[in-house]
C-alpha positions as semicolon CSV with decimal commas, in nm:
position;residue;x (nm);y (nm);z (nm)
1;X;-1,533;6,374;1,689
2;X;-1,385;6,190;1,360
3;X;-1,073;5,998;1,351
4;X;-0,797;6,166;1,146
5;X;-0,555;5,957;0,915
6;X;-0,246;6,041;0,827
7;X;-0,211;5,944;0,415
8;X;0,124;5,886;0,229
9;X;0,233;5,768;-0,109
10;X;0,574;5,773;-0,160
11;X;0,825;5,650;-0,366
12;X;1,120;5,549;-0,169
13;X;1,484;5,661;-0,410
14;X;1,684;5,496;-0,098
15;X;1,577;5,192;0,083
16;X;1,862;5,222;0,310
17;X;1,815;5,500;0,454
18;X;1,393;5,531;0,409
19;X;1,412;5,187;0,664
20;X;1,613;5,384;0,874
21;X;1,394;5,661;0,933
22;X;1,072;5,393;0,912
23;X;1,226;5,243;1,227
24;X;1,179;5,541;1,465
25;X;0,830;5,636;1,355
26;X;0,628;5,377;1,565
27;X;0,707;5,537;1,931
28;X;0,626;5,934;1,809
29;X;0,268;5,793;1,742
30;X;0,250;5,614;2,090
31;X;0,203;6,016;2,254
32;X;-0,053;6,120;2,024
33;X;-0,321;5,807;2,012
34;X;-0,163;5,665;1,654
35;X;-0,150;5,384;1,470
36;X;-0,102;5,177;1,134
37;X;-0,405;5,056;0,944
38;X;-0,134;5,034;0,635
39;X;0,224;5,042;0,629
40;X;0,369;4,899;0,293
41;X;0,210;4,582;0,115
42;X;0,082;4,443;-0,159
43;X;-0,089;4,743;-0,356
44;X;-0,360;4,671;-0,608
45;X;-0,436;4,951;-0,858
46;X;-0,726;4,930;-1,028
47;X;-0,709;5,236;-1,232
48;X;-0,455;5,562;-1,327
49;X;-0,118;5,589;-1,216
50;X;0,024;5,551;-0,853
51;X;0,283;5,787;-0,751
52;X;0,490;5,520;-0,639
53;X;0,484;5,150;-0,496
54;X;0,455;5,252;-0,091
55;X;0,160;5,347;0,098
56;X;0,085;5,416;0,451
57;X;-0,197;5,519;0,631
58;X;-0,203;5,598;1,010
59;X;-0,530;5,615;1,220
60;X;-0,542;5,905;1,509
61;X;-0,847;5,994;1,759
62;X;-0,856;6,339;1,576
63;X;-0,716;6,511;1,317
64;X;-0,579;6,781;1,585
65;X;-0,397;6,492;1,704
66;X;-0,292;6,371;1,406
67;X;-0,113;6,740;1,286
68;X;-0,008;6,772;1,694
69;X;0,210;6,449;1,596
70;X;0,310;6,569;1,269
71;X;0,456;6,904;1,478
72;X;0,611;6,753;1,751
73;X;0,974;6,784;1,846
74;X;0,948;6,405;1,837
75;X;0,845;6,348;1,451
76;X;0,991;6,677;1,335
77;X;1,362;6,501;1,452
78;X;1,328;6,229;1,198
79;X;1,091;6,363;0,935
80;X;1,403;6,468;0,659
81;X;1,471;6,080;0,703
82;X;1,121;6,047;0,484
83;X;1,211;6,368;0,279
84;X;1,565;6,288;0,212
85;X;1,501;5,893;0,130
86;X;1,133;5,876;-0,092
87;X;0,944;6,128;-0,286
88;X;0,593;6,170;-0,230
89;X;0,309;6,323;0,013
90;X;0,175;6,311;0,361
91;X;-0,181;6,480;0,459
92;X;-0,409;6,442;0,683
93;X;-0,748;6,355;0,613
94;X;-1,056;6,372;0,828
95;X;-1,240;6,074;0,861
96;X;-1,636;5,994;0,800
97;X;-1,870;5,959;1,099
98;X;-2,211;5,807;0,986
């Protein structure tokens, strides 16, 4: 089964509150096998325009388990902290089993 990872580009309008929210992510990924391969960083752009200056990308077992973290109660009681405080995406991708 391939890993699923959890993509975002955002560009955060209010640190503040963005740090706030940031903060309470970690422990909704504990349930559902996640964790950071980027959060934040030095950002290198080689060519066209970034949507903003933060990335973050979030390894799962699956992506079932990645959208099963996206849905739960857990995440879904601090996601408007990411929606009210940066502009930007999140997806899922699936990842690449050779």
């Amino acid at each position: 089964m391939a890993k699923g990872y959890v993509i975002g580009h955002l560009n955060i309008h209010n640190p503040e509150g963005y740090q706030a929210y940031a903060a309470q992510v970690p422990p909704t990924l504990t349930p559902f096998g996640g964790r950071f391969i980027v959060r934040g960083g030095a950002v290198h752009v080689f060519d066209g325009e970034p949507l903003g200056p933060r990335y973050v990308v979030i390894e799962f077992p699956s992506v079932q388990a990645a959208k099963d973290w996206y849905a739960s109660p857990a995440y879904q009681a601090i996601v408007d902290g990411r929606i009210q405080n940066a502009k930007g995406y999140l997806m899922v991708v699936e990842g690449f089993e050779a």
